Amino acid sequence: MIGYRLACSKNNTFCLALLFLTALLHIDRTTTTTFAFATTPSSSSNSCIDNLPQTDCVSQSGVDGDAQSSTKKTSTSLNMSSTNSNESSTGGSSKKVGGGSSSPRPSDIGRLKELKKEEAELARKLASLRREKLSALRSRPLTIGVIGFGRFGQFIARTFSKHGRVVVTSRSDYTDIANGMGVTYVPLSDPAAFLNEGLDVIVVAVSILSFEKTVKDLAPHIQHYLEDNTDRGMLPGPLVVDVLSVKEHPRRVLLEQLPPECDILCTHPMFGPDSGKNGWHGLTFVYERTRIDGMLLDPAHERSFHQLTDADADSADEDAGSFVELGSGAVHDVHENSEAHVEGMDRMERFLSIWEEEGCRMVPMSCADHDEYAANSQFITHLMGRILGSQGLSKTPIDTKGFESVLKLIGNTMADSFDLFYGLYKYNKNSVETIRQLQSALSDVVVHLEEMEKQEQESK
């Protein structure tokens, strides 16, 4: 300040310049009150800056008047700069001086960084939760029995063995294959020994045509097993699962033949040993929770009942943790007082989690809906493959890509047994309508060709 006074005492114009430069140097560090010493006039009509001697001041009508006008403008400019600076730091809008285009706000950039950090943290938490869930599943491994140790039975048993103890049974002796896979083999001729392995889950992996007889033969042995183990503090009965390509048929058989103490889960893995040879990731797994603790579940509410599926999670939040009883429409909570209900829920959840952890796309669906869809997708695929295959089509030197696809379809469908094809037809009531529609469509195409040919001949 002493230097400023000396300069001002000699030259008022120089004094104003120094004050203006000082204001610019302080613009980002001080507020307008900091510059009050330079901008506030005294009460005298011939005021001087910072009480300098009166003889060093010019008259009010001269330079001093211009100085006051200049300093007022400076104060206003400083006020605006300070305000804009504060707004920018608190998320307010910021524009370039002179009306230039707006630039990204620092607050937006900072918020984006925060969101990315939160996203990364959530990803870490999700990974941690999945590891914890896997640990929980492996700490309480299921004992899974597989009836039917053919090609498909071996295919699923191999994966099940990674998640729990597996016991298999079949009419043929597969002891060597079972031992090589690390699973236990029990002959089908000794169902009591099979059940006495303490099975949590029984997967019936036989053909469609053999399914009903297999369940009928097994049901009395399950009943005896339950009666013999009433006082052992075990679950009332095992969870019985089917894996057939049709769904209403096995659902009816299981409900009619099994003791009411058995829980029921109807499933259809939409893949097999060929399509799933490199893993199950991304492959579709359809399921219907049919019965838990003697209670039939309404499949219309299946989506909100299974919390592991990724489909429609937002709309399911309100009903999550409850299910609806089929027929009565009564809503039941998953934590009801029945110990068998709670443990049955846990057991079914853990079994479904095996498919989920292997990467399957989990699709909850009623058995009725499944069969309607399957008739117009899976069955018609097999039907067309069989029809084309019966014509004896084979490779030619001029095959198009489309014809190569036809040959591939024939190869895939003809590789399956005719028993499977017949089962898809016999045990899905929608299949007959699919055949009728195909016949009608073929007739329509032939009629259209004949009409065009007739029109062409008449035009000559």
CSV table of C-alpha atoms in Angstrom, one decimal:
chain,number,residue,atom,x,y,z
A,1,MET,CA,0.0,0.0,0.0
A,2,ILE,CA,2.9,2.4,0.7
A,3,GLY,CA,4.1,2.0,-2.9
A,4,TYR,CA,0.6,2.6,-4.2
A,5,ARG,CA,0.4,5.9,-2.2
A,6,LEU,CA,3.7,7.2,-3.4
A,7,ALA,CA,2.7,6.5,-7.0
A,8,CYS,CA,-0.7,8.0,-6.6
A,9,SER,CA,0.7,11.1,-5.0
A,10,LYS,CA,2.6,11.9,-8.2
A,11,ASN,CA,0.2,10.8,-10.9
A,12,ASN,CA,-3.5,10.1,-10.4
A,13,THR,CA,-3.9,8.3,-13.8
A,14,PHE,CA,-1.1,5.9,-12.8
A,15,CYS,CA,-2.8,5.4,-9.5
A,16,LEU,CA,-6.0,4.3,-11.1
A,17,ALA,CA,-4.1,1.9,-13.4
A,18,LEU,CA,-2.3,0.3,-10.4
A,19,LEU,CA,-5.6,-0.1,-8.6
A,20,PHE,CA,-7.2,-1.7,-11.6
A,21,LEU,CA,-4.3,-4.2,-12.0
A,22,THR,CA,-4.5,-5.0,-8.3
A,23,ALA,CA,-8.2,-5.8,-8.7
A,24,LEU,CA,-7.5,-8.1,-11.6
A,25,LEU,CA,-4.8,-9.9,-9.6
A,26,HIS,CA,-7.2,-10.5,-6.8
A,27,ILE,CA,-10.3,-11.5,-8.9
A,28,ASP,CA,-10.1,-15.3,-8.1
A,29,ARG,CA,-9.0,-14.9,-4.5
A,30,THR,CA,-11.1,-12.1,-2.9
A,31,THR,CA,-14.6,-10.7,-2.8
A,32,THR,CA,-15.7,-7.3,-3.7
A,33,THR,CA,-15.3,-6.1,-0.1
A,34,THR,CA,-11.6,-6.7,-0.4
A,35,PHE,CA,-11.5,-3.9,-3.0
A,36,ALA,CA,-13.6,-1.4,-1.0
A,37,PHE,CA,-10.5,0.5,-0.1
A,38,ALA,CA,-10.0,1.3,-3.7
A,39,THR,CA,-13.6,1.9,-4.9
A,40,THR,CA,-15.6,3.6,-2.1
A,41,PRO,CA,-15.5,7.4,-2.3
A,42,SER,CA,-15.2,9.6,0.8
A,43,SER,CA,-18.0,11.9,2.0
A,44,SER,CA,-16.1,14.9,0.7
A,45,SER,CA,-17.2,16.4,-2.7
A,46,ASN,CA,-13.5,16.3,-3.7
A,47,SER,CA,-12.7,12.9,-2.2
A,48,CYS,CA,-9.3,11.3,-2.4
A,49,ILE,CA,-8.2,7.7,-2.6
A,50,ASP,CA,-7.1,6.2,0.7
A,51,ASN,CA,-7.0,9.7,2.5
A,52,LEU,CA,-4.2,11.1,0.3
A,53,PRO,CA,-3.5,14.8,0.8
A,54,GLN,CA,-6.1,17.1,-0.6
A,55,THR,CA,-3.6,18.9,-2.8
A,56,ASP,CA,-2.8,15.6,-4.6
A,57,CYS,CA,-6.5,15.2,-5.7
A,58,VAL,CA,-8.1,16.5,-8.8
A,59,SER,CA,-11.5,18.2,-8.8
A,60,GLN,CA,-14.8,16.2,-8.8
A,61,SER,CA,-15.6,17.5,-12.2
A,62,GLY,CA,-12.3,16.4,-13.7
A,63,VAL,CA,-10.3,13.2,-13.6
A,64,ASP,CA,-11.7,12.2,-10.2
A,65,GLY,CA,-15.2,12.0,-11.7
A,66,ASP,CA,-13.9,9.6,-14.4
A,67,ALA,CA,-12.0,7.6,-11.8
A,68,GLN,CA,-15.2,7.1,-9.7
A,69,SER,CA,-17.1,6.0,-12.8
A,70,SER,CA,-14.2,3.6,-13.7
A,71,THR,CA,-14.0,2.2,-10.2
A,72,LYS,CA,-17.7,1.6,-9.9
A,73,LYS,CA,-17.6,-0.3,-13.2
A,74,THR,CA,-14.6,-2.3,-11.8
A,75,SER,CA,-16.6,-3.1,-8.6
A,76,THR,CA,-19.6,-4.3,-10.6
A,77,SER,CA,-17.3,-6.4,-12.8
A,78,LEU,CA,-15.7,-7.9,-9.8
A,79,ASN,CA,-19.1,-8.6,-8.2
A,80,MET,CA,-20.2,-10.5,-11.4
A,81,SER,CA,-16.9,-12.4,-11.7
A,82,SER,CA,-17.1,-13.4,-8.0
A,83,THR,CA,-20.7,-14.5,-8.4
A,84,ASN,CA,-20.1,-16.6,-11.5
A,85,SER,CA,-17.1,-18.2,-9.8
A,86,ASN,CA,-19.2,-19.2,-6.8
A,87,GLU,CA,-22.0,-20.5,-9.1
A,88,SER,CA,-19.5,-22.6,-11.0
A,89,SER,CA,-18.2,-24.2,-7.8
A,90,THR,CA,-21.7,-25.0,-6.6
A,91,GLY,CA,-23.1,-26.5,-9.8
A,92,GLY,CA,-24.5,-23.4,-11.3
A,93,SER,CA,-24.4,-22.6,-15.0
A,94,SER,CA,-21.2,-21.1,-16.5
A,95,LYS,CA,-20.8,-19.2,-19.7
A,96,LYS,CA,-17.9,-17.7,-21.5
A,97,VAL,CA,-17.6,-13.9,-21.3
A,98,GLY,CA,-18.9,-12.3,-24.5
A,99,GLY,CA,-21.7,-14.8,-25.0
A,100,GLY,CA,-19.7,-17.8,-26.2
A,101,SER,CA,-21.1,-21.3,-26.2
A,102,SER,CA,-21.6,-23.1,-22.9
A,103,SER,CA,-18.9,-25.5,-21.8
A,104,PRO,CA,-19.2,-28.8,-19.8
A,105,ARG,CA,-19.8,-28.1,-16.2
A,106,PRO,CA,-17.1,-29.3,-13.8
A,107,SER,CA,-19.8,-30.6,-11.5
A,108,ASP,CA,-21.2,-32.9,-14.3
A,109,ILE,CA,-17.7,-34.3,-15.0
A,110,GLY,CA,-17.3,-34.9,-11.3
A,111,ARG,CA,-20.6,-36.6,-11.0
A,112,LEU,CA,-19.8,-38.9,-13.9
A,113,LYS,CA,-16.7,-40.0,-12.1
A,114,GLU,CA,-18.7,-40.7,-9.0
A,115,LEU,CA,-21.2,-42.8,-10.9
A,116,LYS,CA,-18.4,-44.8,-12.5
A,117,LYS,CA,-16.9,-45.5,-9.1
A,118,GLU,CA,-20.3,-46.6,-7.7
A,119,GLU,CA,-20.8,-48.8,-10.8
A,120,ALA,CA,-17.4,-50.5,-10.2
A,121,GLU,CA,-18.2,-50.9,-6.5
A,122,LEU,CA,-21.6,-52.6,-7.3
A,123,ALA,CA,-19.9,-54.9,-9.8
A,124,ARG,CA,-17.4,-55.9,-7.1
A,125,LYS,CA,-20.3,-56.5,-4.6
A,126,LEU,CA,-22.2,-58.6,-7.2
A,127,ALA,CA,-19.1,-60.7,-7.8
A,128,SER,CA,-18.7,-61.1,-4.1
A,129,LEU,CA,-22.3,-62.1,-3.6
A,130,ARG,CA,-22.1,-64.7,-6.4
A,131,ARG,CA,-19.0,-66.2,-4.8
A,132,GLU,CA,-20.7,-66.2,-1.4
A,133,LYS,CA,-23.8,-67.9,-3.0
A,134,LEU,CA,-21.6,-70.5,-4.6
A,135,SER,CA,-19.9,-71.1,-1.3
A,136,ALA,CA,-23.2,-71.6,0.4
A,137,LEU,CA,-24.4,-74.0,-2.2
A,138,ARG,CA,-21.2,-76.0,-1.9
A,139,SER,CA,-21.3,-76.0,1.8
A,140,ARG,CA,-24.6,-77.7,1.7
A,141,PRO,CA,-24.3,-79.9,-1.4
A,142,LEU,CA,-27.4,-81.8,-2.6
A,143,THR,CA,-27.5,-85.5,-3.1
A,144,ILE,CA,-29.0,-85.9,-6.6
A,145,GLY,CA,-30.3,-89.2,-7.9
A,146,VAL,CA,-30.6,-89.7,-11.7
A,147,ILE,CA,-32.9,-92.4,-13.1
A,148,GLY,CA,-31.8,-93.3,-16.6
A,149,PHE,CA,-28.1,-93.2,-17.2
A,150,GLY,CA,-28.1,-93.2,-21.0
A,151,ARG,CA,-26.6,-90.5,-23.1
A,152,PHE,CA,-28.6,-87.6,-21.7
A,153,GLY,CA,-28.5,-89.0,-18.1
A,154,GLN,CA,-24.7,-89.1,-18.3
A,155,PHE,CA,-24.6,-85.6,-19.8
A,156,ILE,CA,-26.4,-84.0,-16.9
A,157,ALA,CA,-24.9,-86.2,-14.2
A,158,ARG,CA,-21.4,-85.1,-15.2
A,159,THR,CA,-22.3,-81.5,-14.5
A,160,PHE,CA,-24.3,-82.2,-11.3
A,161,SER,CA,-21.2,-83.9,-9.9
A,162,LYS,CA,-19.5,-80.5,-9.8
A,163,HIS,CA,-22.2,-79.2,-7.4
A,164,GLY,CA,-23.0,-82.2,-5.2
A,165,ARG,CA,-23.1,-85.9,-4.7
A,166,VAL,CA,-24.7,-87.9,-7.5
A,167,VAL,CA,-26.2,-91.4,-7.5
A,168,VAL,CA,-27.3,-92.9,-10.8
A,169,THR,CA,-29.4,-95.9,-11.6
A,170,SER,CA,-30.3,-97.6,-14.9
A,171,ARG,CA,-31.4,-101.0,-16.3
A,172,SER,CA,-28.0,-101.5,-18.0
A,173,ASP,CA,-24.9,-101.9,-15.9
A,174,TYR,CA,-23.0,-98.5,-16.1
A,175,THR,CA,-20.7,-99.1,-13.1
A,176,ASP,CA,-17.5,-98.4,-15.0
A,177,ILE,CA,-18.8,-95.2,-16.6
A,178,ALA,CA,-20.1,-94.1,-13.2
A,179,ASN,CA,-16.8,-94.7,-11.5
A,180,GLY,CA,-14.9,-92.9,-14.2
A,181,MET,CA,-17.3,-89.9,-13.7
A,182,GLY,CA,-17.0,-90.0,-9.9
A,183,VAL,CA,-20.6,-90.9,-9.2
A,184,THR,CA,-22.3,-93.8,-7.5
A,185,TYR,CA,-24.1,-96.5,-9.6
A,186,VAL,CA,-27.0,-98.5,-8.2
A,187,PRO,CA,-28.9,-101.1,-10.3
A,188,LEU,CA,-32.5,-100.1,-11.2
A,189,SER,CA,-33.5,-103.5,-10.0
A,190,ASP,CA,-32.8,-102.4,-6.4
A,191,PRO,CA,-34.9,-99.2,-6.0
A,192,ALA,CA,-34.8,-99.5,-2.2
A,193,ALA,CA,-30.9,-99.2,-2.3
A,194,PHE,CA,-31.2,-96.3,-4.6
A,195,LEU,CA,-33.6,-94.4,-2.3
A,196,ASN,CA,-31.5,-95.3,0.8
A,197,GLU,CA,-28.7,-93.2,-0.6
A,198,GLY,CA,-30.5,-90.2,1.1
A,199,LEU,CA,-31.5,-88.5,-2.0
A,200,ASP,CA,-32.6,-84.8,-1.9
A,201,VAL,CA,-33.5,-84.7,-5.5
A,202,ILE,CA,-34.5,-87.4,-8.0
A,203,VAL,CA,-34.2,-86.5,-11.7
A,204,VAL,CA,-36.2,-88.9,-14.0
A,205,ALA,CA,-34.1,-88.8,-17.2
A,206,VAL,CA,-35.8,-91.6,-19.2
A,207,SER,CA,-37.5,-91.4,-22.6
A,208,ILE,CA,-41.0,-89.9,-23.0
A,209,LEU,CA,-42.4,-93.3,-23.8
A,210,SER,CA,-40.9,-94.9,-20.7
A,211,PHE,CA,-41.7,-92.1,-18.3
A,212,GLU,CA,-45.1,-93.1,-17.0
A,213,LYS,CA,-44.1,-96.7,-16.3
A,214,THR,CA,-40.9,-95.7,-14.6
A,215,VAL,CA,-42.7,-93.3,-12.2
A,216,LYS,CA,-45.5,-95.9,-11.5
A,217,ASP,CA,-42.9,-98.5,-10.6
A,218,LEU,CA,-40.9,-96.0,-8.4
A,219,ALA,CA,-43.9,-94.5,-6.5
A,220,PRO,CA,-44.6,-97.5,-4.2
A,221,HIS,CA,-40.9,-97.7,-3.2
A,222,ILE,CA,-40.9,-94.0,-2.4
A,223,GLN,CA,-44.0,-94.5,-0.2
A,224,HIS,CA,-42.3,-97.3,1.7
A,225,TYR,CA,-39.2,-95.2,2.1
A,226,LEU,CA,-41.2,-92.4,3.6
A,227,GLU,CA,-43.0,-94.7,6.0
A,228,ASP,CA,-39.7,-96.2,7.1
A,229,ASN,CA,-38.1,-92.8,7.7
A,230,THR,CA,-40.9,-90.9,9.4
A,231,ASP,CA,-39.0,-90.4,12.7
A,232,ARG,CA,-35.6,-89.5,11.3
A,233,GLY,CA,-36.1,-85.8,11.1
A,234,MET,CA,-35.7,-85.8,7.3
A,235,LEU,CA,-37.7,-83.9,4.7
A,236,PRO,CA,-41.1,-85.6,4.0
A,237,GLY,CA,-40.1,-86.7,0.6
A,238,PRO,CA,-37.5,-86.0,-2.2
A,239,LEU,CA,-37.9,-83.4,-4.8
A,240,VAL,CA,-38.8,-85.2,-8.1
A,241,VAL,CA,-37.8,-83.5,-11.4
A,242,ASP,CA,-38.6,-84.4,-15.0
A,243,VAL,CA,-36.6,-83.3,-18.0
A,244,LEU,CA,-38.8,-84.3,-20.8
A,245,SER,CA,-39.4,-82.4,-24.1
A,246,VAL,CA,-43.1,-82.4,-23.4
A,247,LYS,CA,-44.5,-80.9,-20.1
A,248,GLU,CA,-48.2,-81.5,-19.5
A,249,HIS,CA,-47.8,-85.3,-19.7
A,250,PRO,CA,-45.1,-85.6,-17.0
A,251,ARG,CA,-46.8,-83.1,-14.8
A,252,ARG,CA,-50.0,-85.1,-14.8
A,253,VAL,CA,-48.1,-88.4,-14.2
A,254,LEU,CA,-46.1,-87.0,-11.3
A,255,LEU,CA,-49.2,-85.4,-9.6
A,256,GLU,CA,-51.2,-88.6,-10.0
A,257,GLN,CA,-48.6,-91.2,-9.1
A,258,LEU,CA,-46.2,-89.7,-6.5
A,259,PRO,CA,-47.1,-89.4,-2.8
A,260,PRO,CA,-48.2,-85.9,-1.8
A,261,GLU,CA,-45.1,-85.6,0.4
A,262,CYS,CA,-42.9,-85.3,-2.7
A,263,ASP,CA,-42.2,-81.9,-4.1
A,264,ILE,CA,-42.4,-81.6,-7.9
A,265,LEU,CA,-40.5,-79.5,-10.4
A,266,CYS,CA,-41.2,-79.8,-14.2
A,267,THR,CA,-38.3,-78.8,-16.4
A,268,HIS,CA,-37.1,-78.9,-20.0
A,269,PRO,CA,-33.4,-78.2,-20.7
A,270,MET,CA,-33.7,-76.9,-24.3
A,271,PHE,CA,-30.3,-78.5,-25.2
A,272,GLY,CA,-28.6,-81.9,-25.1
A,273,PRO,CA,-25.2,-83.6,-25.3
A,274,ASP,CA,-24.4,-82.1,-28.7
A,275,SER,CA,-25.5,-78.5,-28.3
A,276,GLY,CA,-24.3,-78.4,-24.7
A,277,LYS,CA,-21.0,-80.2,-25.2
A,278,ASN,CA,-19.0,-77.0,-24.6
A,279,GLY,CA,-21.0,-75.9,-21.6
A,280,TRP,CA,-24.5,-74.6,-20.8
A,281,HIS,CA,-23.8,-70.9,-20.9
A,282,GLY,CA,-26.6,-69.1,-22.7
A,283,LEU,CA,-28.7,-72.2,-23.3
A,284,THR,CA,-32.4,-72.1,-22.3
A,285,PHE,CA,-33.8,-73.9,-19.3
A,286,VAL,CA,-37.6,-73.9,-19.0
A,287,TYR,CA,-39.2,-74.8,-15.6
A,288,GLU,CA,-42.4,-74.8,-13.7
A,289,ARG,CA,-42.5,-75.0,-9.9
A,290,THR,CA,-45.5,-77.4,-9.6
A,291,ARG,CA,-45.7,-78.5,-5.9
A,292,ILE,CA,-44.1,-77.6,-2.6
A,293,ASP,CA,-45.1,-79.2,0.7
A,294,GLY,CA,-48.3,-80.6,-0.8
A,295,MET,CA,-49.3,-77.2,-2.2
A,296,LEU,CA,-49.9,-76.7,-5.9
A,297,LEU,CA,-48.4,-73.5,-7.3
A,298,ASP,CA,-50.2,-71.3,-9.8
A,299,PRO,CA,-47.8,-71.1,-12.8
A,300,ALA,CA,-49.3,-67.7,-13.7
A,301,HIS,CA,-47.3,-66.2,-10.7
A,302,GLU,CA,-44.2,-68.2,-11.4
A,303,ARG,CA,-42.2,-65.2,-12.6
A,304,SER,CA,-42.5,-63.4,-9.3
A,305,PHE,CA,-41.7,-66.5,-7.3
A,306,HIS,CA,-38.3,-67.4,-8.5
A,307,GLN,CA,-35.8,-64.6,-7.5
A,308,LEU,CA,-32.9,-66.0,-9.5
A,309,THR,CA,-34.2,-65.4,-13.0
A,310,ASP,CA,-33.2,-62.2,-14.8
A,311,ALA,CA,-36.5,-61.8,-16.6
A,312,ASP,CA,-38.9,-59.0,-15.6
A,313,ALA,CA,-37.2,-58.4,-12.2
A,314,ASP,CA,-38.6,-54.9,-12.0
A,315,SER,CA,-42.3,-55.9,-12.2
A,316,ALA,CA,-41.7,-58.8,-9.7
A,317,ASP,CA,-40.4,-56.9,-6.8
A,318,GLU,CA,-43.8,-56.3,-5.2
A,319,ASP,CA,-44.6,-60.0,-5.1
A,320,ALA,CA,-41.2,-61.4,-4.5
A,321,GLY,CA,-41.0,-63.9,-1.7
A,322,SER,CA,-44.6,-65.2,-2.1
A,323,PHE,CA,-46.5,-67.6,-4.3
A,324,VAL,CA,-50.1,-68.2,-5.2
A,325,GLU,CA,-51.8,-71.5,-4.5
A,326,LEU,CA,-53.4,-73.0,-7.7
A,327,GLY,CA,-57.2,-73.1,-7.5
A,328,SER,CA,-57.9,-71.2,-4.4
A,329,GLY,CA,-55.7,-68.2,-5.4
A,330,ALA,CA,-54.5,-67.9,-1.8
A,331,VAL,CA,-51.2,-66.1,-1.4
A,332,HIS,CA,-48.6,-67.8,0.7
A,333,ASP,CA,-45.4,-66.4,2.1
A,334,VAL,CA,-42.1,-68.3,1.6
A,335,HIS,CA,-41.5,-68.2,5.3
A,336,GLU,CA,-44.6,-69.9,6.5
A,337,ASN,CA,-44.5,-71.9,9.7
A,338,SER,CA,-44.2,-75.3,8.0
A,339,GLU,CA,-40.6,-76.4,8.3
A,340,ALA,CA,-41.1,-78.7,5.4
A,341,HIS,CA,-42.2,-75.8,3.3
A,342,VAL,CA,-39.2,-73.6,4.1
A,343,GLU,CA,-36.7,-76.5,3.6
A,344,GLY,CA,-38.5,-77.6,0.4
A,345,MET,CA,-38.2,-74.0,-0.9
A,346,ASP,CA,-34.5,-74.0,-0.1
A,347,ARG,CA,-33.9,-77.4,-1.8
A,348,MET,CA,-35.7,-76.4,-5.0
A,349,GLU,CA,-33.8,-73.1,-5.0
A,350,ARG,CA,-30.5,-74.8,-4.7
A,351,PHE,CA,-31.3,-77.3,-7.5
A,352,LEU,CA,-32.4,-74.5,-9.8
A,353,SER,CA,-29.2,-72.6,-8.9
A,354,ILE,CA,-27.1,-75.4,-10.4
A,355,TRP,CA,-28.5,-74.6,-13.8
A,356,GLU,CA,-28.3,-70.9,-13.3
A,357,GLU,CA,-24.7,-71.1,-12.1
A,358,GLU,CA,-23.8,-73.1,-15.2
A,359,GLY,CA,-25.0,-70.1,-17.3
A,360,CYS,CA,-28.4,-71.2,-18.4
A,361,ARG,CA,-31.1,-68.7,-19.5
A,362,MET,CA,-33.8,-69.4,-16.9
A,363,VAL,CA,-37.3,-69.2,-18.3
A,364,PRO,CA,-40.2,-69.7,-15.9
A,365,MET,CA,-43.2,-71.0,-17.9
A,366,SER,CA,-46.3,-73.1,-17.3
A,367,CYS,CA,-46.4,-76.6,-18.7
A,368,ALA,CA,-49.4,-75.8,-20.9
A,369,ASP,CA,-47.7,-72.7,-22.4
A,370,HIS,CA,-44.5,-74.7,-23.0
A,371,ASP,CA,-46.4,-77.4,-25.0
A,372,GLU,CA,-48.2,-74.8,-27.1
A,373,TYR,CA,-44.9,-73.1,-28.0
A,374,ALA,CA,-43.0,-76.4,-28.5
A,375,ALA,CA,-45.5,-77.7,-31.0
A,376,ASN,CA,-44.8,-74.8,-33.3
A,377,SER,CA,-41.1,-74.8,-32.8
A,378,GLN,CA,-39.5,-78.1,-31.6
A,379,PHE,CA,-42.1,-80.5,-33.0
A,380,ILE,CA,-42.5,-78.8,-36.4
A,381,THR,CA,-38.7,-78.8,-36.7
A,382,HIS,CA,-38.6,-82.5,-36.2
A,383,LEU,CA,-41.6,-83.0,-38.5
A,384,MET,CA,-40.0,-81.1,-41.4
A,385,GLY,CA,-36.7,-82.9,-40.8
A,386,ARG,CA,-38.4,-86.3,-41.0
A,387,ILE,CA,-40.4,-85.3,-44.1
A,388,LEU,CA,-37.4,-84.1,-45.9
A,389,GLY,CA,-35.3,-87.0,-44.7
A,390,SER,CA,-37.8,-89.5,-46.1
A,391,GLN,CA,-37.1,-88.1,-49.6
A,392,GLY,CA,-33.5,-89.3,-49.5
A,393,LEU,CA,-32.0,-85.9,-50.1
A,394,SER,CA,-28.2,-85.8,-50.3
A,395,LYS,CA,-25.4,-83.4,-51.3
A,396,THR,CA,-24.9,-82.3,-54.9
A,397,PRO,CA,-22.1,-80.5,-56.7
A,398,ILE,CA,-24.1,-77.3,-56.9
A,399,ASP,CA,-25.5,-77.0,-53.3
A,400,THR,CA,-26.6,-73.6,-52.2
A,401,LYS,CA,-26.2,-72.4,-48.6
A,402,GLY,CA,-30.0,-72.8,-48.1
A,403,PHE,CA,-29.8,-76.5,-49.2
A,404,GLU,CA,-26.8,-77.1,-46.9
A,405,SER,CA,-29.0,-75.8,-44.0
A,406,VAL,CA,-31.7,-78.3,-45.1
A,407,LEU,CA,-29.3,-81.2,-45.0
A,408,LYS,CA,-28.1,-80.0,-41.6
A,409,LEU,CA,-31.7,-80.0,-40.3
A,410,ILE,CA,-32.2,-83.5,-41.7
A,411,GLY,CA,-29.0,-84.7,-40.0
A,412,ASN,CA,-29.9,-83.3,-36.6
A,413,THR,CA,-33.5,-84.6,-36.5
A,414,MET,CA,-32.7,-88.0,-38.0
A,415,ALA,CA,-30.0,-88.5,-35.4
A,416,ASP,CA,-32.6,-88.6,-32.7
A,417,SER,CA,-34.6,-91.8,-32.2
A,418,PHE,CA,-38.1,-92.1,-33.8
A,419,ASP,CA,-39.3,-92.8,-30.3
A,420,LEU,CA,-38.5,-89.2,-29.4
A,421,PHE,CA,-40.4,-88.0,-32.4
A,422,TYR,CA,-43.3,-90.2,-31.7
A,423,GLY,CA,-43.3,-89.0,-28.0
A,424,LEU,CA,-43.4,-85.4,-29.2
A,425,TYR,CA,-46.4,-86.2,-31.3
A,426,LYS,CA,-48.3,-88.4,-28.9
A,427,TYR,CA,-47.8,-86.5,-25.6
A,428,ASN,CA,-48.4,-83.0,-26.9
A,429,LYS,CA,-52.0,-82.4,-27.8
A,430,ASN,CA,-51.0,-79.4,-29.9
A,431,SER,CA,-48.9,-81.5,-32.3
A,432,VAL,CA,-52.0,-82.8,-34.2
A,433,GLU,CA,-53.0,-79.2,-35.0
A,434,THR,CA,-49.5,-78.4,-36.1
A,435,ILE,CA,-49.7,-81.3,-38.6
A,436,ARG,CA,-53.1,-80.1,-39.8
A,437,GLN,CA,-51.9,-76.6,-40.4
A,438,LEU,CA,-48.8,-77.9,-42.3
A,439,GLN,CA,-51.0,-80.0,-44.5
A,440,SER,CA,-53.3,-77.1,-45.2
A,441,ALA,CA,-50.4,-74.8,-46.0
A,442,LEU,CA,-48.9,-77.3,-48.3
A,443,SER,CA,-52.2,-77.7,-50.1
A,444,ASP,CA,-52.5,-73.9,-50.4
A,445,VAL,CA,-49.1,-73.6,-52.0
A,446,VAL,CA,-49.9,-76.4,-54.5
A,447,VAL,CA,-53.2,-74.8,-55.4
A,448,HIS,CA,-51.5,-71.4,-56.0
A,449,LEU,CA,-48.9,-73.0,-58.3
A,450,GLU,CA,-51.6,-74.8,-60.3
A,451,GLU,CA,-53.6,-71.6,-60.6
A,452,MET,CA,-50.6,-69.7,-62.0
A,453,GLU,CA,-49.9,-72.4,-64.4
A,454,LYS,CA,-53.5,-72.4,-65.6
A,455,GLN,CA,-53.4,-68.6,-66.1
A,456,GLU,CA,-50.2,-68.8,-68.1
A,457,GLN,CA,-51.7,-71.4,-70.4
A,458,GLU,CA,-54.9,-69.3,-70.9
A,459,SER,CA,-52.9,-66.2,-71.8
A,460,LYS,CA,-51.2,-68.0,-74.8
